[in-house]
PDB file of C-alpha atoms in Angstrom:
ATOM      1  CA  MET K   1     -79.818  59.423   8.716  1.00  0.00           C
ATOM      2  CA  THR K   2     -82.109  59.881  11.714  1.00  0.00           C
ATOM      3  CA  VAL K   3     -85.070  60.357   9.442  1.00  0.00           C
ATOM      4  CA  ARG K   4     -84.454  57.037   7.629  1.00  0.00           C
ATOM      5  CA  TYR K   5     -84.125  55.125  10.882  1.00  0.00           C
ATOM      6  CA  ARG K   6     -87.303  56.681  12.225  1.00  0.00           C
ATOM      7  CA  ARG K   7     -89.226  55.782   9.116  1.00  0.00           C
ATOM      8  CA  MET K   8     -88.024  52.143   9.274  1.00  0.00           C
ATOM      9  CA  ALA K   9     -89.024  51.915  12.931  1.00  0.00           C
ATOM     10  CA  GLU K  10     -92.422  53.265  12.106  1.00  0.00           C
ATOM     11  CA  ARG K  11     -92.927  50.658   9.446  1.00  0.00           C
ATOM     12  CA  GLY K  12     -91.956  47.870  12.002  1.00  0.00           C
ATOM     13  CA  SER K  13     -89.312  46.328   9.780  1.00  0.00           C
ATOM     14  CA  VAL K  14     -86.139  47.123  11.691  1.00  0.00           C
ATOM     15  CA  ALA K  15     -84.949  43.509  11.594  1.00  0.00           C
ATOM     16  CA  GLY K  16     -85.449  43.300   7.844  1.00  0.00           C
ATOM     17  CA  MET K  17     -83.504  46.493   7.306  1.00  0.00           C
ATOM     18  CA  ALA K  18     -80.435  45.480   9.399  1.00  0.00           C
ATOM     19  CA  PRO K  19     -78.088  45.178   6.384  1.00  0.00           C
ATOM     20  CA  ARG K  20     -79.074  48.622   5.204  1.00  0.00           C
ATOM     21  CA  LEU K  21     -78.488  49.977   8.700  1.00  0.00           C
ATOM     22  CA  VAL K  22     -74.933  48.607   8.812  1.00  0.00           C
ATOM     23  CA  LEU K  23     -74.200  50.004   5.386  1.00  0.00           C
ATOM     24  CA  GLY K  24     -75.426  53.366   6.469  1.00  0.00           C
ATOM     25  CA  VAL K  25     -73.203  53.372   9.525  1.00  0.00           C
ATOM     26  CA  VAL K  26     -70.202  52.497   7.420  1.00  0.00           C
ATOM     27  CA  LEU K  27     -70.928  55.249   4.951  1.00  0.00           C
ATOM     28  CA  SER K  28     -71.389  57.711   7.744  1.00  0.00           C
ATOM     29  CA  GLY K  29     -68.018  56.777   9.230  1.00  0.00           C
ATOM     30  CA  ALA K  30     -66.383  57.174   5.855  1.00  0.00           C
ATOM     31  CA  ILE K  31     -67.801  60.616   5.460  1.00  0.00           C
ATOM     32  CA  LEU K  32     -66.664  61.688   8.940  1.00  0.00           C
ATOM     33  CA  SER K  33     -63.112  60.407   8.383  1.00  0.00           C
ATOM     34  CA  GLY K  34     -62.601  62.462   5.297  1.00  0.00           C
ATOM     35  CA  GLY K  35     -63.618  59.989   2.623  1.00  0.00           C
ATOM     36  CA  VAL K  36     -61.036  57.233   3.459  1.00  0.00           C
ATOM     37  CA  PRO K  37     -62.551  53.776   3.913  1.00  0.00           C
ATOM     38  CA  VAL K  38     -62.178  52.360   7.381  1.00  0.00           C
ATOM     39  CA  ILE K  39     -62.039  48.769   6.073  1.00  0.00           C
ATOM     40  CA  ALA K  40     -58.391  49.148   5.060  1.00  0.00           C
ATOM     41  CA  PRO K  41     -57.063  49.371   8.644  1.00  0.00           C
ATOM     42  CA  LEU K  42     -58.963  46.223   9.487  1.00  0.00           C
ATOM     43  CA  ALA K  43     -57.392  44.350   6.586  1.00  0.00           C
ATOM     44  CA  GLN K  44     -53.934  45.706   7.462  1.00  0.00           C
ATOM     45  CA  ALA K  45     -54.360  44.620  11.086  1.00  0.00           C
ATOM     46  CA  HIS K  46     -55.273  41.141   9.905  1.00  0.00           C
ATOM     47  CA  ALA K  47     -52.202  41.035   7.676  1.00  0.00           C
ATOM     48  CA  ASP K  48     -49.928  42.090  10.556  1.00  0.00           C
ATOM     49  CA  VAL K  49     -50.981  39.123  12.672  1.00  0.00           C
ATOM     50  CA  PRO K  50     -48.121  36.565  12.565  1.00  0.00           C
ATOM     51  CA  GLU K  51     -48.793  33.170  11.041  1.00  0.00           C
ATOM     52  CA  THR K  52     -49.458  30.616  13.773  1.00  0.00           C
ATOM     53  CA  SER K  53     -50.264  27.602  11.660  1.00  0.00           C
ATOM     54  CA  ALA K  54     -48.474  24.275  12.191  1.00  0.00           C
ATOM     55  CA  ALA K  55     -46.667  24.585   8.859  1.00  0.00           C
ATOM     56  CA  ALA K  56     -45.041  27.876   9.942  1.00  0.00           C
ATOM     57  CA  HIS K  57     -43.564  26.324  13.092  1.00  0.00           C
ATOM     58  CA  ALA K  58     -42.624  22.963  11.613  1.00  0.00           C
ATOM     59  CA  PRO K  59     -38.894  22.256  12.113  1.00  0.00           C
ATOM     60  CA  VAL K  60     -36.761  22.254   8.989  1.00  0.00           C
ATOM     61  CA  THR K  61     -34.865  19.000   8.532  1.00  0.00           C
ATOM     62  CA  PRO K  62     -31.395  19.618   7.081  1.00  0.00           C
ATOM     63  CA  VAL K  63     -30.616  17.660   3.951  1.00  0.00           C
ATOM     64  CA  PRO K  64     -26.957  16.721   3.332  1.00  0.00           C
ATOM     65  CA  GLY K  65     -25.506  18.797   0.507  1.00  0.00           C
ATOM     66  CA  VAL K  66     -28.441  21.336   0.449  1.00  0.00           C
ATOM     67  CA  SER K  67     -28.187  24.845   1.943  1.00  0.00           C
ATOM     68  CA  VAL K  68     -31.337  26.160   3.606  1.00  0.00           C
ATOM     69  CA  PRO K  69     -31.770  29.974   3.368  1.00  0.00           C
ATOM     70  CA  VAL K  70     -32.271  31.530   6.780  1.00  0.00           C
ATOM     71  CA  ALA K  71     -32.814  35.169   7.523  1.00  0.00           C
ATOM     72  CA  ALA K  72     -29.784  36.766   9.039  1.00  0.00           C
ATOM     73  CA  PRO K  73     -30.348  38.185  12.554  1.00  0.00           C
ATOM     74  CA  GLU K  74     -28.969  41.563  11.538  1.00  0.00           C
ATOM     75  CA  ALA K  75     -31.341  41.690   8.543  1.00  0.00           C
ATOM     76  CA  VAL K  76     -34.339  40.937  10.751  1.00  0.00           C
ATOM     77  CA  ALA K  77     -33.302  43.614  13.248  1.00  0.00           C
ATOM     78  CA  ALA K  78     -32.887  46.153  10.446  1.00  0.00           C
ATOM     79  CA  THR K  79     -36.243  45.483   8.846  1.00  0.00           C
ATOM     80  CA  ALA K  80     -38.316  45.197  12.052  1.00  0.00           C
ATOM     81  CA  PRO K  81     -38.393  48.966  12.842  1.00  0.00           C
ATOM     82  CA  ALA K  82     -39.193  49.748   9.216  1.00  0.00           C
ATOM     83  CA  ALA K  83     -42.101  47.302   9.237  1.00  0.00           C
ATOM     84  CA  GLN K  84     -43.439  48.706  12.503  1.00  0.00           C
ATOM     85  CA  SER K  85     -43.149  52.247  11.205  1.00  0.00           C
ATOM     86  CA  ALA K  86     -44.970  51.326   7.983  1.00  0.00           C
ATOM     87  CA  GLY K  87     -47.762  49.656   9.951  1.00  0.00           C
ATOM     88  CA  ALA K  88     -48.178  52.648  12.219  1.00  0.00           C
ATOM     89  CA  THR K  89     -48.336  54.999   9.279  1.00  0.00           C
ATOM     90  CA  ALA K  90     -50.891  52.798   7.533  1.00  0.00           C
ATOM     91  CA  GLY K  91     -53.013  52.709  10.706  1.00  0.00           C
ATOM     92  CA  MET K  92     -53.016  56.467  11.065  1.00  0.00           C
ATOM     93  CA  SER K  93     -53.775  57.116   7.441  1.00  0.00           C
ATOM     94  CA  GLY K  94     -56.424  54.422   7.322  1.00  0.00           C
ATOM     95  CA  GLY K  95     -54.784  52.309   4.547  1.00  0.00           C
ATOM     96  CA  VAL K  96     -51.739  51.341   2.539  1.00  0.00           C
ATOM     97  CA  SER K  97     -50.748  53.359  -0.475  1.00  0.00           C
ATOM     98  CA  ALA K  98     -50.637  51.579  -3.795  1.00  0.00           C
ATOM     99  CA  GLY K  99     -47.155  50.665  -5.110  1.00  0.00           C
ATOM    100  CA  VAL K 100     -45.565  50.431  -1.628  1.00  0.00           C
ATOM    101  CA  SER K 101     -44.026  46.967  -0.938  1.00  0.00           C
ATOM    102  CA  THR K 102     -42.612  45.482   2.231  1.00  0.00           C
ATOM    103  CA  PRO K 103     -38.785  45.157   2.068  1.00  0.00           C
ATOM    104  CA  ALA K 104     -37.593  41.553   1.536  1.00  0.00           C
ATOM    105  CA  VAL K 105     -35.674  39.833   4.309  1.00  0.00           C
ATOM    106  CA  ALA K 106     -32.099  39.039   3.336  1.00  0.00           C
ATOM    107  CA  ALA K 107     -31.289  35.332   3.425  1.00  0.00           C
ATOM    108  CA  ARG K 108     -27.976  33.564   3.737  1.00  0.00           C
ATOM    109  CA  PRO K 109     -27.177  29.873   3.224  1.00  0.00           C
ATOM    110  CA  VAL K 110     -26.524  27.750   6.276  1.00  0.00           C
ATOM    111  CA  PRO K 111     -23.344  25.695   5.834  1.00  0.00           C
ATOM    112  CA  VAL K 112     -24.029  21.988   6.018  1.00  0.00           C
ATOM    113  CA  PRO K 113     -21.535  20.271   8.352  1.00  0.00           C
ATOM    114  CA  VAL K 114     -19.172  18.010   6.456  1.00  0.00           C
ATOM    115  CA  PRO K 115     -18.192  14.778   8.238  1.00  0.00           C
ATOM    116  CA  ALA K 116     -14.616  14.707   9.375  1.00  0.00           C
ATOM    117  CA  PRO K 117     -12.342  12.433   7.331  1.00  0.00           C
ATOM    118  CA  GLY K 118     -11.544   9.055   8.816  1.00  0.00           C
ATOM    119  CA  PRO K 119      -8.116   8.028   9.981  1.00  0.00           C
ATOM    120  CA  ALA K 120      -5.489   7.925   7.281  1.00  0.00           C
ATOM    121  CA  VAL K 121      -4.724   4.487   5.923  1.00  0.00           C
ATOM    122  CA  PRO K 122      -1.110   3.723   6.616  1.00  0.00           C
ATOM    123  CA  THR K 123       0.931   3.239   3.472  1.00  0.00           C
ATOM    124  CA  GLY K 124       3.986   1.234   2.875  1.00  0.00           C
ATOM    125  CA  PRO K 125       4.833  -2.397   2.508  1.00  0.00           C
ATOM    126  CA  LEU K 126       2.299  -5.011   3.556  1.00  0.00           C
ATOM    127  CA  PRO K 127       3.123  -7.306   6.477  1.00  0.00           C
ATOM    128  CA  VAL K 128       4.732 -10.582   5.543  1.00  0.00           C
ATOM    129  CA  GLY K 129       2.206 -13.377   5.821  1.00  0.00           C
ATOM    130  CA  GLY K 130       4.139 -16.220   4.290  1.00  0.00           C
ATOM    131  CA  PRO K 131       6.242 -18.793   6.079  1.00  0.00           C
ATOM    132  CA  ALA K 132       9.196 -17.459   7.985  1.00  0.00           C
ATOM    133  CA  ALA K 133      12.671 -17.827   6.506  1.00  0.00           C
ATOM    134  CA  PRO K 134      14.411 -21.029   7.616  1.00  0.00           C
ATOM    135  CA  GLU K 135      16.642 -20.571  10.602  1.00  0.00           C
ATOM    136  CA  LEU K 136      20.365 -20.876   9.979  1.00  0.00           C
ATOM    137  CA  GLY K 137      21.843 -24.168  10.994  1.00  0.00           C
ATOM    138  CA  GLU K 138      24.626 -24.522  13.523  1.00  0.00           C
ATOM    139  CA  GLU K 139      27.347 -24.911  10.905  1.00  0.00           C
ATOM    140  CA  ALA K 140      26.155 -21.906   8.887  1.00  0.00           C
ATOM    141  CA  ARG K 141      26.191 -19.734  12.011  1.00  0.00           C
ATOM    142  CA  ALA K 142      29.688 -20.958  12.875  1.00  0.00           C
ATOM    143  CA  VAL K 143      31.041 -20.126   9.410  1.00  0.00           C
ATOM    144  CA  ARG K 144      29.592 -16.594   9.475  1.00  0.00           C
ATOM    145  CA  LEU K 145      30.874 -16.014  12.984  1.00  0.00           C
ATOM    146  CA  GLN K 146      34.301 -17.152  11.886  1.00  0.00           C
ATOM    147  CA  ALA K 147      34.288 -14.690   8.971  1.00  0.00           C
ATOM    148  CA  ALA K 148      33.391 -11.853  11.334  1.00  0.00           C
ATOM    149  CA  GLN K 149      36.097 -12.778  13.834  1.00  0.00           C
ATOM    150  CA  ILE K 150      39.098 -13.230  11.546  1.00  0.00           C
ATOM    151  CA  GLY K 151      38.123 -10.751   8.808  1.00  0.00           C
ATOM    152  CA  LEU K 152      37.207 -11.293   5.181  1.00  0.00           C
ATOM    153  CA  ARG K 153      40.772 -11.042   3.901  1.00  0.00           C
ATOM    154  CA  ALA K 154      41.915 -14.077   5.870  1.00  0.00           C
ATOM    155  CA  PHE K 155      38.550 -15.861   5.473  1.00  0.00           C
ATOM    156  CA  THR K 156      38.797 -15.833   1.660  1.00  0.00           C
ATOM    157  CA  ALA K 157      42.578 -16.347   1.335  1.00  0.00           C
ATOM    158  CA  PRO K 158      43.683 -19.352  -0.804  1.00  0.00           C
ATOM    159  CA  ASP K 159      45.599 -20.869   2.104  1.00  0.00           C
ATOM    160  CA  PHE K 160      42.734 -20.676   4.619  1.00  0.00           C
ATOM    161  CA  HIS K 161      42.093 -24.246   5.815  1.00  0.00           C
ATOM    162  CA  PRO K 162      43.719 -26.047   2.895  1.00  0.00           C
ATOM    163  CA  GLY K 163      42.216 -29.343   1.828  1.00  0.00           C
ATOM    164  CA  LYS K 164      39.683 -30.656  -0.665  1.00  0.00           C
ATOM    165  CA  VAL K 165      36.188 -29.265  -0.271  1.00  0.00           C
ATOM    166  CA  ARG K 166      33.157 -30.558  -2.180  1.00  0.00           C
ATOM    167  CA  HIS K 167      30.446 -28.035  -3.022  1.00  0.00           C
ATOM    168  CA  ILE K 168      27.250 -29.780  -4.196  1.00  0.00           C
ATOM    169  CA  VAL K 169      24.505 -27.734  -5.869  1.00  0.00           C
ATOM    170  CA  LEU K 170      21.066 -29.096  -6.833  1.00  0.00           C
ATOM    171  CA  MET K 171      18.708 -26.975  -8.972  1.00  0.00           C
ATOM    172  CA  ARG K 172      14.936 -27.136  -9.431  1.00  0.00           C
ATOM    173  CA  PHE K 173      14.027 -25.297 -12.610  1.00  0.00           C
ATOM    174  CA  LEU K 174      10.919 -23.313 -13.486  1.00  0.00           C
ATOM    175  CA  PRO K 175       8.278 -25.656 -15.002  1.00  0.00           C
ATOM    176  CA  THR K 176       7.972 -23.410 -18.080  1.00  0.00           C
ATOM    177  CA  ILE K 177      11.709 -23.307 -18.820  1.00  0.00           C
ATOM    178  CA  THR K 178      12.640 -24.261 -22.363  1.00  0.00           C
ATOM    179  CA  ASP K 179      15.347 -26.738 -23.299  1.00  0.00           C
ATOM    180  CA  ALA K 180      17.466 -23.935 -24.706  1.00  0.00           C
ATOM    181  CA  GLN K 181      17.187 -21.888 -21.517  1.00  0.00           C
ATOM    182  CA  ARG K 182      18.072 -24.863 -19.347  1.00  0.00           C
ATOM    183  CA  ALA K 183      21.058 -25.680 -21.542  1.00  0.00           C
ATOM    184  CA  GLU K 184      22.275 -22.093 -21.267  1.00  0.00           C
ATOM    185  CA  VAL K 185      22.049 -22.170 -17.465  1.00  0.00           C
ATOM    186  CA  VAL K 186      24.098 -25.378 -17.373  1.00  0.00           C
ATOM    187  CA  ARG K 187      26.638 -24.057 -19.864  1.00  0.00           C
ATOM    188  CA  ARG K 188      27.247 -20.873 -17.885  1.00  0.00           C
ATOM    189  CA  PHE K 189      27.611 -22.785 -14.648  1.00  0.00           C
ATOM    190  CA  MET K 190      30.197 -25.125 -16.158  1.00  0.00           C
ATOM    191  CA  ALA K 191      32.080 -22.144 -17.589  1.00  0.00           C
ATOM    192  CA  LEU K 192      32.767 -20.946 -14.033  1.00  0.00           C
ATOM    193  CA  GLY K 193      35.522 -23.550 -13.868  1.00  0.00           C
ATOM    194  CA  GLN K 194      37.524 -21.317 -16.216  1.00  0.00           C
ATOM    195  CA  VAL K 195      36.233 -17.789 -15.624  1.00  0.00           C
ATOM    196  CA  SER K 196      36.214 -17.819 -11.799  1.00  0.00           C
ATOM    197  CA  ARG K 197      39.594 -16.318 -10.963  1.00  0.00           C
ATOM    198  CA  ARG K 198      41.154 -14.064  -8.385  1.00  0.00           C
ATOM    199  CA  ASP K 199      42.601 -10.652  -9.098  1.00  0.00           C
ATOM    200  CA  ASN K 200      46.026 -12.211  -9.779  1.00  0.00           C
ATOM    201  CA  GLY K 201      44.536 -14.651 -12.308  1.00  0.00           C
ATOM    202  CA  GLN K 202      44.639 -17.700 -10.023  1.00  0.00           C
ATOM    203  CA  GLN K 203      41.793 -20.155 -10.632  1.00  0.00           C
ATOM    204  CA  VAL K 204      39.319 -20.597  -7.798  1.00  0.00           C
ATOM    205  CA  ILE K 205      37.684 -23.913  -8.834  1.00  0.00           C
ATOM    206  CA  ALA K 206      39.818 -27.063  -8.914  1.00  0.00           C
ATOM    207  CA  ASP K 207      37.212 -29.223 -10.683  1.00  0.00           C
ATOM    208  CA  ILE K 208      33.530 -29.119 -11.704  1.00  0.00           C
ATOM    209  CA  GLU K 209      31.063 -31.675 -13.070  1.00  0.00           C
ATOM    210  CA  THR K 210      27.328 -31.871 -13.689  1.00  0.00           C
ATOM    211  CA  GLY K 211      24.535 -34.319 -14.465  1.00  0.00           C
ATOM    212  CA  VAL K 212      20.768 -34.717 -14.869  1.00  0.00           C
ATOM    213  CA  GLN K 213      18.703 -36.394 -12.158  1.00  0.00           C
ATOM    214  CA  MET K 214      18.099 -40.069 -13.036  1.00  0.00           C
ATOM    215  CA  SER K 215      17.165 -41.702  -9.722  1.00  0.00           C
ATOM    216  CA  GLY K 216      14.008 -43.789  -9.597  1.00  0.00           C
ATOM    217  CA  GLU K 217      13.602 -43.650  -5.809  1.00  0.00           C
ATOM    218  CA  GLY K 218      11.164 -40.770  -6.035  1.00  0.00           C
ATOM    219  CA  VAL K 219      12.831 -38.616  -3.394  1.00  0.00           C
ATOM    220  CA  ASP K 220      14.468 -36.080  -5.677  1.00  0.00           C
ATOM    221  CA  GLN K 221      11.903 -33.414  -4.608  1.00  0.00           C
ATOM    222  CA  GLY K 222      11.882 -31.937  -8.107  1.00  0.00           C
ATOM    223  CA  PHE K 223      15.589 -31.156  -8.353  1.00  0.00           C
ATOM    224  CA  GLY K 224      16.552 -31.868 -11.947  1.00  0.00           C
ATOM    225  CA  GLN K 225      20.197 -30.812 -12.291  1.00  0.00           C
ATOM    226  CA  GLY K 226      23.185 -31.436 -10.035  1.00  0.00           C
ATOM    227  CA  PHE K 227      26.676 -29.905  -9.889  1.00  0.00           C
ATOM    228  CA  VAL K 228      29.706 -30.973  -7.899  1.00  0.00           C
ATOM    229  CA  VAL K 229      32.380 -28.302  -7.497  1.00  0.00           C
ATOM    230  CA  THR K 230      35.748 -29.079  -5.888  1.00  0.00           C
ATOM    231  CA  PHE K 231      38.013 -26.509  -4.188  1.00  0.00           C
ATOM    232  CA  ASN K 232      41.542 -26.832  -2.846  1.00  0.00           C
ATOM    233  CA  SER K 233      40.757 -24.950   0.363  1.00  0.00           C
ATOM    234  CA  GLU K 234      37.939 -23.497   2.369  1.00  0.00           C
ATOM    235  CA  GLY K 235      39.343 -20.076   1.489  1.00  0.00           C
ATOM    236  CA  ASP K 236      38.722 -20.749  -2.216  1.00  0.00           C
ATOM    237  CA  ARG K 237      35.241 -21.997  -1.439  1.00  0.00           C
ATOM    238  CA  ASN K 238      34.501 -18.890   0.637  1.00  0.00           C
ATOM    239  CA  TYR K 239      35.716 -16.567  -2.114  1.00  0.00           C
ATOM    240  CA  TYR K 240      33.618 -18.406  -4.737  1.00  0.00           C
ATOM    241  CA  VAL K 241      30.384 -18.521  -2.695  1.00  0.00           C
ATOM    242  CA  GLY K 242      30.401 -14.820  -1.782  1.00  0.00           C
ATOM    243  CA  LYS K 243      26.935 -13.646  -0.770  1.00  0.00           C
ATOM    244  CA  PRO K 244      25.316 -14.027   1.684  1.00  0.00           C
ATOM    245  CA  VAL K 245      28.378 -15.058   3.716  1.00  0.00           C
ATOM    246  CA  VAL K 246      30.688 -12.448   2.181  1.00  0.00           C
ATOM    247  CA  SER K 247      29.043  -9.148   1.254  1.00  0.00           C
ATOM    248  CA  ASP K 248      32.124  -7.074   0.319  1.00  0.00           C
ATOM    249  CA  PRO K 249      32.695  -7.194  -3.493  1.00  0.00           C
ATOM    250  CA  ALA K 250      36.433  -7.015  -2.913  1.00  0.00           C
ATOM    251  CA  TYR K 251      36.351 -10.496  -1.386  1.00  0.00           C
ATOM    252  CA  PHE K 252      34.003 -12.561  -3.557  1.00  0.00           C
ATOM    253  CA  ASP K 253      33.978 -13.917  -7.111  1.00  0.00           C
ATOM    254  CA  PRO K 254      32.316 -11.483  -9.557  1.00  0.00           C
ATOM    255  CA  ALA K 255      31.803 -14.222 -12.187  1.00  0.00           C
ATOM    256  CA  HIS K 256      29.790 -16.385  -9.789  1.00  0.00           C
ATOM    257  CA  GLU K 257      27.736 -13.380  -8.692  1.00  0.00           C
ATOM    258  CA  ALA K 258      26.915 -12.575 -12.328  1.00  0.00           C
ATOM    259  CA  PHE K 259      25.817 -16.173 -12.928  1.00  0.00           C
ATOM    260  CA  LYS K 260      23.427 -16.099  -9.960  1.00  0.00           C
ATOM    261  CA  LYS K 261      21.735 -12.988 -11.320  1.00  0.00           C
ATOM    262  CA  PHE K 262      21.366 -14.577 -14.755  1.00  0.00           C
ATOM    263  CA  ALA K 263      19.981 -17.921 -13.535  1.00  0.00           C
ATOM    264  CA  ALA K 264      17.615 -16.565 -10.866  1.00  0.00           C
ATOM    265  CA  PRO K 265      14.580 -16.146 -13.215  1.00  0.00           C
ATOM    266  CA  TYR K 266      14.796 -19.817 -14.280  1.00  0.00           C
ATOM    267  CA  ILE K 267      15.295 -21.431 -10.873  1.00  0.00           C
ATOM    268  CA  ILE K 268      12.634 -21.950  -8.180  1.00  0.00           C
ATOM    269  CA  GLY K 269      14.699 -23.997  -5.740  1.00  0.00           C
ATOM    270  CA  VAL K 270      18.351 -24.574  -4.842  1.00  0.00           C
ATOM    271  CA  LEU K 271      19.946 -27.003  -2.414  1.00  0.00           C
ATOM    272  CA  VAL K 272      23.593 -26.551  -1.404  1.00  0.00           C
ATOM    273  CA  PHE K 273      25.625 -29.080   0.559  1.00  0.00           C
ATOM    274  CA  ASP K 274      29.340 -28.695   1.347  1.00  0.00           C
ATOM    275  CA  TYR K 275      31.707 -31.126   2.961  1.00  0.00           C
ATOM    276  CA  ALA K 276      35.488 -31.457   3.365  1.00  0.00           C
ATOM    277  CA  LEU K 277      37.378 -34.605   2.403  1.00  0.00           C
ATOM    278  CA  PRO K 278      39.188 -36.237   5.315  1.00  0.00           C
ATOM    279  CA  ALA K 279      42.855 -35.309   5.585  1.00  0.00           C
ATOM    280  CA  HIS K 280      44.102 -38.905   5.351  1.00  0.00           C
ATOM    281  CA  GLN K 281      42.079 -39.463   2.172  1.00  0.00           C
ATOM    282  CA  ALA K 282      43.691 -36.431   0.594  1.00  0.00           C
ATOM    283  CA  GLN K 283      47.132 -37.617   1.628  1.00  0.00           C
ATOM    284  CA  ARG K 284      46.482 -41.102   0.156  1.00  0.00           C
ATOM    285  CA  THR K 285      45.524 -39.505  -3.132  1.00  0.00           C
ATOM    286  CA  ARG K 286      48.732 -37.515  -3.264  1.00  0.00           C
ATOM    287  CA  ARG K 287      50.878 -40.548  -2.378  1.00  0.00           C
ATOM    288  CA  ALA K 288      49.415 -42.616  -5.178  1.00  0.00           C
ATOM    289  CA  ALA K 289      50.629 -40.057  -7.680  1.00  0.00           C
ATOM    290  CA  VAL K 290      54.224 -40.036  -6.343  1.00  0.00           C
ATOM    291  CA  MET K 291      56.536 -43.080  -6.585  1.00  0.00           C
ATOM    292  CA  ARG K 292      58.080 -44.155  -3.333  1.00  0.00           C
ATOM    293  CA  PRO K 293      61.824 -43.431  -3.007  1.00  0.00           C
ATOM    294  CA  GLY K 294      64.196 -46.410  -3.483  1.00  0.00           C
ATOM    295  CA  MET K 295      61.819 -48.377  -5.652  1.00  0.00           C
ATOM    296  CA  THR K 296      62.226 -48.798  -9.365  1.00  0.00           C
ATOM    297  CA  GLN K 297      59.520 -49.368 -11.857  1.00  0.00           C
ATOM    298  CA  GLN K 298      59.290 -52.942 -12.947  1.00  0.00           C
ATOM    299  CA  GLN K 299      59.707 -53.607 -16.600  1.00  0.00           C
ATOM    300  CA  GLY K 300      56.826 -55.528 -18.039  1.00  0.00           C
TER     301      GLY K 300
END
């Protein structure tokens, strides 16, 4: 090697022979190191340098529903000594043996946080938004208070407040009701005059009549059928009416209750008005039917 360098210096072309000089130095080093190239450690050192590019340090944006594999800390700790040991061995031996691969880093999915469920929607009936139920009138409250004070047995007795009582019922039928359905509702109502009876068979209704609305005043408010029911006492009226004044089945008319259930699908409005005939009017009616004592019937 010294001879070649001396010859090149003598020729004055040292600069032109620089590549050959470097090659000679490399070959000399290879021979001294036992025939193993010294370029391999340089390449291995370059490979061991960690990546410092911007892409390697860019933050990973989590995507909902997608798991991003991340090396487990324990896996990194386990593989770090092995990697260092392999690098040291490769540096001492001057290269990396063929067929030897770096162990892969174990990865585990990162759970994506699931948003907490919102508050439970309360179930059950919806709040009433329609008009409030009409408030009971003074007389209706008095009648119900009376029933609570004296008891249902006395309140529905036949002799409770004797005297004629008129019970007026006006019905507004469903617009789609047929003639046959309307006739059946009227027929069943009129039949209550015979089928409404107490447990002992005593009739509850003294008289009943009905008629179709025929007024031309225009204030009928859609009521098309009227009924007038007459009772001999308030007790009979109370027993016949039943609910909502009397809620115990032992003290109201089962026939009338059955009629209300039947007619409900065909009726969209009901008006009820009760009044008692004055006592003197009832007495005058009874006197007209009885001949006065001491008077004889004139012969015509």
